[in-house]
Short mmCIF file of N, CA and C in Angstrom, two decimals:
data_model
loop_
_atom_site.label_atom_id
_atom_site.label_comp_id
_atom_site.label_asym_id
_atom_site.label_seq_id
_atom_site.Cartn_x
_atom_site.Cartn_y
_atom_site.Cartn_z
N VAL A 500 6.66 90.34 -15.17
CA VAL A 500 5.71 91.91 -15.91
C VAL A 500 4.58 91.20 -17.18
N SER A 501 3.39 92.72 -16.62
CA SER A 501 2.23 91.57 -17.06
C SER A 501 1.59 92.81 -18.36
N VAL A 502 1.04 92.36 -18.73
CA VAL A 502 0.71 93.83 -19.82
C VAL A 502 -0.30 93.60 -20.86
N TYR A 503 -1.26 93.52 -20.57
CA TYR A 503 -2.61 92.29 -20.64
C TYR A 503 -2.40 93.64 -21.57
N ARG A 504 -3.88 93.10 -22.75
CA ARG A 504 -5.22 94.22 -23.11
C ARG A 504 -4.31 95.47 -24.05
N ASN A 505 -3.37 94.79 -24.66
CA ASN A 505 -2.05 96.29 -25.43
C ASN A 505 -3.06 97.13 -26.41
N ARG A 506 -1.95 97.25 -26.73
CA ARG A 506 -2.08 98.00 -27.79
C ARG A 506 -0.48 98.47 -28.97
N LEU A 507 0.34 97.17 -28.17
CA LEU A 507 1.62 97.50 -28.40
C LEU A 507 2.12 97.04 -30.29
N THR A 508 2.91 97.30 -30.60
CA THR A 508 2.93 96.90 -31.71
C THR A 508 3.76 96.64 -31.92
N GLY A 509 4.83 96.64 -33.31
CA GLY A 509 6.05 96.29 -33.01
C GLY A 509 6.68 95.14 -32.78
N PRO A 510 7.82 94.54 -32.56
CA PRO A 510 9.12 93.55 -32.20
C PRO A 510 9.24 94.15 -30.68
N LEU A 511 9.17 92.80 -29.79
CA LEU A 511 9.78 93.08 -28.48
C LEU A 511 11.33 93.14 -28.64
N PRO A 512 11.09 94.36 -28.11
CA PRO A 512 12.41 94.88 -27.18
C PRO A 512 13.67 94.08 -27.28
N ALA A 513 14.83 94.06 -27.33
CA ALA A 513 16.50 93.07 -27.48
C ALA A 513 16.59 93.45 -25.78
N SER A 514 15.98 94.73 -26.37
CA SER A 514 16.72 95.34 -24.58
C SER A 514 15.40 94.45 -22.87
N LEU A 515 14.71 93.46 -23.38
CA LEU A 515 14.20 92.51 -22.40
C LEU A 515 15.31 91.36 -21.94
N GLY A 516 16.15 91.64 -22.45
CA GLY A 516 17.45 90.16 -22.55
C GLY A 516 18.18 90.77 -21.46
N GLN A 517 17.98 92.21 -20.73
CA GLN A 517 18.98 92.54 -19.94
C GLN A 517 18.26 92.19 -18.77
N ALA A 518 17.16 91.91 -18.05
CA ALA A 518 16.54 92.11 -16.99
C ALA A 518 16.27 90.85 -16.99
N LYS A 519 17.00 90.10 -16.06
CA LYS A 519 18.31 89.06 -15.69
C LYS A 519 16.94 88.56 -15.02
N GLU A 520 17.17 89.13 -14.39
CA GLU A 520 16.25 88.33 -12.73
C GLU A 520 14.54 88.49 -13.51
N LEU A 521 14.13 88.81 -14.61
CA LEU A 521 12.73 88.27 -14.65
C LEU A 521 12.40 86.99 -14.73
N ARG A 522 11.17 87.04 -13.45
CA ARG A 522 10.87 85.74 -13.97
C ARG A 522 9.15 85.15 -14.65
N ARG A 523 8.40 86.07 -15.57
CA ARG A 523 7.27 86.36 -15.35
C ARG A 523 7.27 87.78 -16.37
N LEU A 524 6.46 87.16 -18.15
CA LEU A 524 6.13 88.50 -18.97
C LEU A 524 5.30 87.42 -19.25
N ASP A 525 4.00 88.79 -19.58
CA ASP A 525 3.24 88.70 -19.76
C ASP A 525 2.25 89.92 -20.96
N VAL A 526 2.54 89.33 -22.78
CA VAL A 526 2.19 90.38 -23.35
C VAL A 526 0.96 90.16 -24.21
N TYR A 527 0.20 90.45 -24.04
CA TYR A 527 -2.14 89.63 -24.62
C TYR A 527 -2.35 91.29 -25.42
N ALA A 528 -2.18 91.02 -26.31
CA ALA A 528 -2.71 91.48 -27.39
C ALA A 528 -4.51 91.84 -27.23
N GLN A 529 -5.06 93.29 -27.62
CA GLN A 529 -5.93 93.12 -26.76
C GLN A 529 -7.22 92.80 -27.77
N ASP A 530 -6.48 92.93 -29.36
CA ASP A 530 -7.34 92.74 -30.59
C ASP A 530 -6.45 91.42 -31.54
N GLY A 531 -5.64 91.31 -31.43
CA GLY A 531 -4.51 89.66 -31.50
C GLY A 531 -4.32 90.47 -33.29
N GLU A 532 -4.24 92.37 -33.21
CA GLU A 532 -3.15 92.46 -33.42
C GLU A 532 -1.60 92.38 -33.71
N GLY A 533 -1.47 93.17 -32.22
CA GLY A 533 0.01 93.44 -31.53
C GLY A 533 1.41 93.53 -32.24
N MET A 534 1.24 92.69 -31.13
CA MET A 534 3.66 92.67 -31.84
C MET A 534 4.39 91.79 -32.02
N SER A 535 4.88 92.09 -33.15
CA SER A 535 5.61 91.48 -35.08
C SER A 535 6.53 90.82 -34.36
N GLY A 536 6.99 90.49 -35.70
CA GLY A 536 8.62 90.42 -36.37
C GLY A 536 8.94 89.40 -35.53
N PRO A 537 9.98 88.64 -35.13
CA PRO A 537 11.13 87.39 -34.82
C PRO A 537 11.64 87.99 -32.72
N LEU A 538 11.36 86.87 -32.28
CA LEU A 538 11.02 86.29 -31.01
C LEU A 538 12.28 86.58 -30.52
N PRO A 539 12.61 87.78 -30.02
CA PRO A 539 14.09 88.02 -29.46
C PRO A 539 15.27 86.56 -29.21
N PRO A 540 16.40 86.70 -29.14
CA PRO A 540 17.20 85.93 -28.76
C PRO A 540 17.62 86.21 -27.49
N SER A 541 17.80 87.51 -26.84
CA SER A 541 18.24 87.97 -26.23
C SER A 541 17.52 87.50 -24.81
N LEU A 542 15.71 87.07 -24.92
CA LEU A 542 15.16 86.64 -24.38
C LEU A 542 15.91 85.53 -22.83
N GLY A 543 16.65 85.26 -24.40
CA GLY A 543 17.99 83.55 -23.58
C GLY A 543 18.50 84.05 -22.10
N ASN A 544 18.94 85.32 -21.87
CA ASN A 544 19.51 85.85 -20.72
C ASN A 544 17.97 85.91 -19.90
N CYS A 545 17.59 85.52 -20.02
CA CYS A 545 16.08 85.91 -18.93
C CYS A 545 16.47 84.39 -18.05
N THR A 546 17.38 83.12 -17.90
CA THR A 546 17.28 82.41 -17.22
C THR A 546 16.54 82.16 -15.53
N LYS A 547 16.28 83.06 -15.81
CA LYS A 547 15.07 82.57 -14.22
C LYS A 547 13.62 83.23 -14.78
N LEU A 548 13.25 83.13 -15.65
CA LEU A 548 12.09 83.27 -16.42
C LEU A 548 11.62 81.92 -16.00
N ASN A 549 10.33 81.63 -15.90
CA ASN A 549 9.55 80.94 -15.79
C ASN A 549 7.71 80.54 -16.47
N THR A 550 7.65 81.50 -16.80
CA THR A 550 6.03 81.53 -17.13
C THR A 550 6.54 82.91 -18.70
N LEU A 551 6.12 82.60 -19.66
CA LEU A 551 6.77 82.93 -20.48
C LEU A 551 5.00 83.02 -21.94
N ASN A 552 4.06 84.13 -21.43
CA ASN A 552 2.98 84.55 -22.17
C ASN A 552 3.25 85.34 -23.76
N LEU A 553 3.16 84.98 -25.21
CA LEU A 553 3.04 86.05 -25.56
C LEU A 553 2.06 85.97 -26.41
N PHE A 554 0.32 85.32 -26.10
CA PHE A 554 -0.45 84.48 -27.11
C PHE A 554 -0.59 86.08 -27.50
N ASN A 555 -1.91 86.43 -28.77
CA ASN A 555 -2.78 86.97 -28.91
C ASN A 555 -1.17 87.89 -30.08
N ASN A 556 -0.55 87.30 -30.48
CA ASN A 556 0.45 88.76 -30.82
C ASN A 556 0.63 87.75 -32.26
N ASN A 557 1.00 88.34 -33.31
CA ASN A 557 1.90 88.23 -34.73
C ASN A 557 3.40 87.79 -34.89
N PHE A 558 4.16 86.49 -33.77
CA PHE A 558 5.86 87.12 -34.37
C PHE A 558 5.32 85.82 -34.73
N SER A 559 6.29 85.89 -36.00
CA SER A 559 7.37 85.44 -36.85
C SER A 559 8.92 84.59 -36.27
N GLY A 560 9.21 82.89 -37.28
CA GLY A 560 9.83 82.90 -37.53
C GLY A 560 10.17 81.61 -36.15
N PRO A 561 11.33 81.09 -36.29
CA PRO A 561 11.39 79.80 -34.96
C PRO A 561 11.71 80.86 -33.21
N LEU A 562 11.55 79.39 -32.96
CA LEU A 562 12.05 80.27 -31.37
C LEU A 562 13.26 79.89 -31.31
N PRO A 563 14.10 81.04 -30.90
CA PRO A 563 15.96 81.56 -30.69
C PRO A 563 16.31 79.63 -30.48
N GLU A 564 17.70 79.51 -30.39
CA GLU A 564 17.89 78.56 -30.64
C GLU A 564 18.89 79.08 -28.75
N SER A 565 18.35 80.36 -28.66
CA SER A 565 18.45 80.54 -27.11
C SER A 565 18.43 81.04 -26.09
N TRP A 566 17.23 80.47 -26.43
CA TRP A 566 16.09 79.75 -25.58
C TRP A 566 16.16 78.27 -24.96
N LEU A 567 16.96 77.63 -25.24
CA LEU A 567 17.20 76.61 -24.43
C LEU A 567 18.29 76.42 -23.49
N GLN A 568 18.47 77.35 -23.01
CA GLN A 568 18.96 78.36 -21.93
C GLN A 568 17.85 78.83 -20.45
N LEU A 569 16.73 78.83 -20.98
CA LEU A 569 15.38 78.89 -20.23
C LEU A 569 14.80 77.78 -19.21
N THR A 570 15.78 76.78 -18.37
CA THR A 570 15.42 76.27 -18.09
C THR A 570 14.75 75.90 -16.90
N ALA A 571 14.52 77.41 -16.54
CA ALA A 571 13.34 77.12 -15.31
C ALA A 571 11.99 77.05 -15.69
N LEU A 572 11.69 77.60 -17.34
CA LEU A 572 10.32 77.87 -18.16
C LEU A 572 9.71 77.16 -18.14
N GLU A 573 8.30 76.92 -16.75
CA GLU A 573 7.36 75.72 -17.10
C GLU A 573 6.05 76.14 -17.64
N TYR A 574 6.30 77.86 -18.29
CA TYR A 574 4.76 78.05 -18.86
C TYR A 574 4.98 79.03 -19.83
N LEU A 575 4.83 77.95 -21.29
CA LEU A 575 4.64 79.40 -22.32
C LEU A 575 3.18 79.15 -23.49
N ARG A 576 3.20 80.50 -23.71
CA ARG A 576 2.29 80.03 -24.55
C ARG A 576 2.57 81.32 -25.79
N LEU A 577 2.31 81.26 -26.60
CA LEU A 577 2.62 81.41 -27.84
C LEU A 577 1.20 81.80 -28.79
N ASP A 578 0.58 81.31 -28.53
CA ASP A 578 -0.78 81.31 -30.10
C ASP A 578 -1.09 82.06 -30.09
#
Protein backbone atom coordinates (compact mmCIF):
# COMPACT_ATOMS: atom_id res chain seq x y z
CA VAL A 1 0.00 0.00 0.00
CA SER A 2 1.49 3.34 -1.02
CA VAL A 3 0.01 6.70 -0.09
CA TYR A 4 2.48 9.35 -1.25
CA ARG A 5 2.06 13.08 -0.87
CA ASN A 6 -1.12 12.64 1.08
CA ARG A 7 -2.94 15.00 3.41
CA LEU A 8 -4.01 12.34 5.89
CA THR A 9 -4.04 13.35 9.55
CA GLY A 10 -4.48 11.56 12.85
CA PRO A 11 -3.11 8.19 13.90
CA LEU A 12 -2.44 5.16 11.73
CA PRO A 13 -5.46 2.88 12.17
CA ALA A 14 -4.90 -0.14 14.39
CA SER A 15 -6.90 -2.16 11.86
CA LEU A 16 -3.82 -2.20 9.59
CA GLY A 17 -2.65 -5.05 11.81
CA GLN A 18 -5.37 -7.21 10.28
CA ALA A 19 -3.63 -7.05 6.88
CA LYS A 20 -1.39 -9.99 7.69
CA GLU A 21 -0.30 -10.38 4.05
CA LEU A 22 0.85 -6.76 3.85
CA ARG A 23 4.40 -6.60 2.49
CA ARG A 24 4.89 -2.86 1.98
CA LEU A 25 3.43 0.24 3.60
CA ASP A 26 4.40 3.74 2.43
CA VAL A 27 2.73 6.74 4.06
CA TYR A 28 4.47 9.96 3.02
CA ALA A 29 2.88 13.26 3.99
CA GLN A 30 3.11 16.04 1.44
CA ASP A 31 3.59 18.96 3.78
CA GLY A 32 5.41 17.37 6.69
CA GLU A 33 2.44 17.60 9.03
CA GLY A 34 0.72 14.35 8.13
CA MET A 35 -0.21 11.62 10.50
CA SER A 36 0.54 11.73 14.21
CA GLY A 37 0.19 9.93 17.50
CA PRO A 38 1.70 6.66 18.65
CA LEU A 39 2.74 3.95 16.22
CA PRO A 40 0.20 1.12 16.35
CA PRO A 41 1.40 -2.07 18.08
CA SER A 42 -0.97 -4.03 15.82
CA LEU A 43 1.45 -3.61 12.89
CA GLY A 44 3.50 -6.29 14.65
CA ASN A 45 0.90 -8.74 13.29
CA CYS A 46 2.00 -7.99 9.72
CA THR A 47 4.86 -10.46 9.85
CA LYS A 48 5.37 -10.44 6.06
CA LEU A 49 6.01 -6.69 6.03
CA ASN A 50 9.42 -6.03 4.47
CA THR A 51 9.22 -2.27 3.77
CA LEU A 52 7.80 0.35 6.12
CA ASN A 53 8.09 4.02 5.08
CA LEU A 54 6.36 6.39 7.48
CA PHE A 55 8.44 9.48 6.78
CA ASN A 56 7.49 13.14 6.78
CA ASN A 57 4.85 12.55 9.47
CA ASN A 58 4.67 13.43 13.17
CA PHE A 59 4.48 10.12 14.99
CA SER A 60 5.44 10.09 18.64
CA GLY A 61 6.43 7.67 21.34
CA PRO A 62 8.56 4.54 21.33
CA LEU A 63 8.58 1.77 18.75
CA PRO A 64 6.08 -0.83 19.92
CA GLU A 65 7.66 -3.97 21.36
CA SER A 66 5.34 -6.02 19.14
CA TRP A 67 7.32 -4.77 16.14
CA LEU A 68 10.03 -7.24 17.14
CA GLN A 69 7.83 -9.77 15.34
CA LEU A 70 8.55 -8.02 12.02
CA THR A 71 11.39 -10.38 11.18
CA ALA A 72 10.92 -9.92 7.41
CA LEU A 73 11.40 -6.14 7.71
CA GLU A 74 14.34 -5.03 5.57
CA TYR A 75 13.68 -1.29 5.30
CA LEU A 76 12.31 1.10 7.93
CA ARG A 77 12.13 4.87 7.57
CA LEU A 78 10.50 7.01 10.24
CA ASP A 79 12.08 10.45 9.86
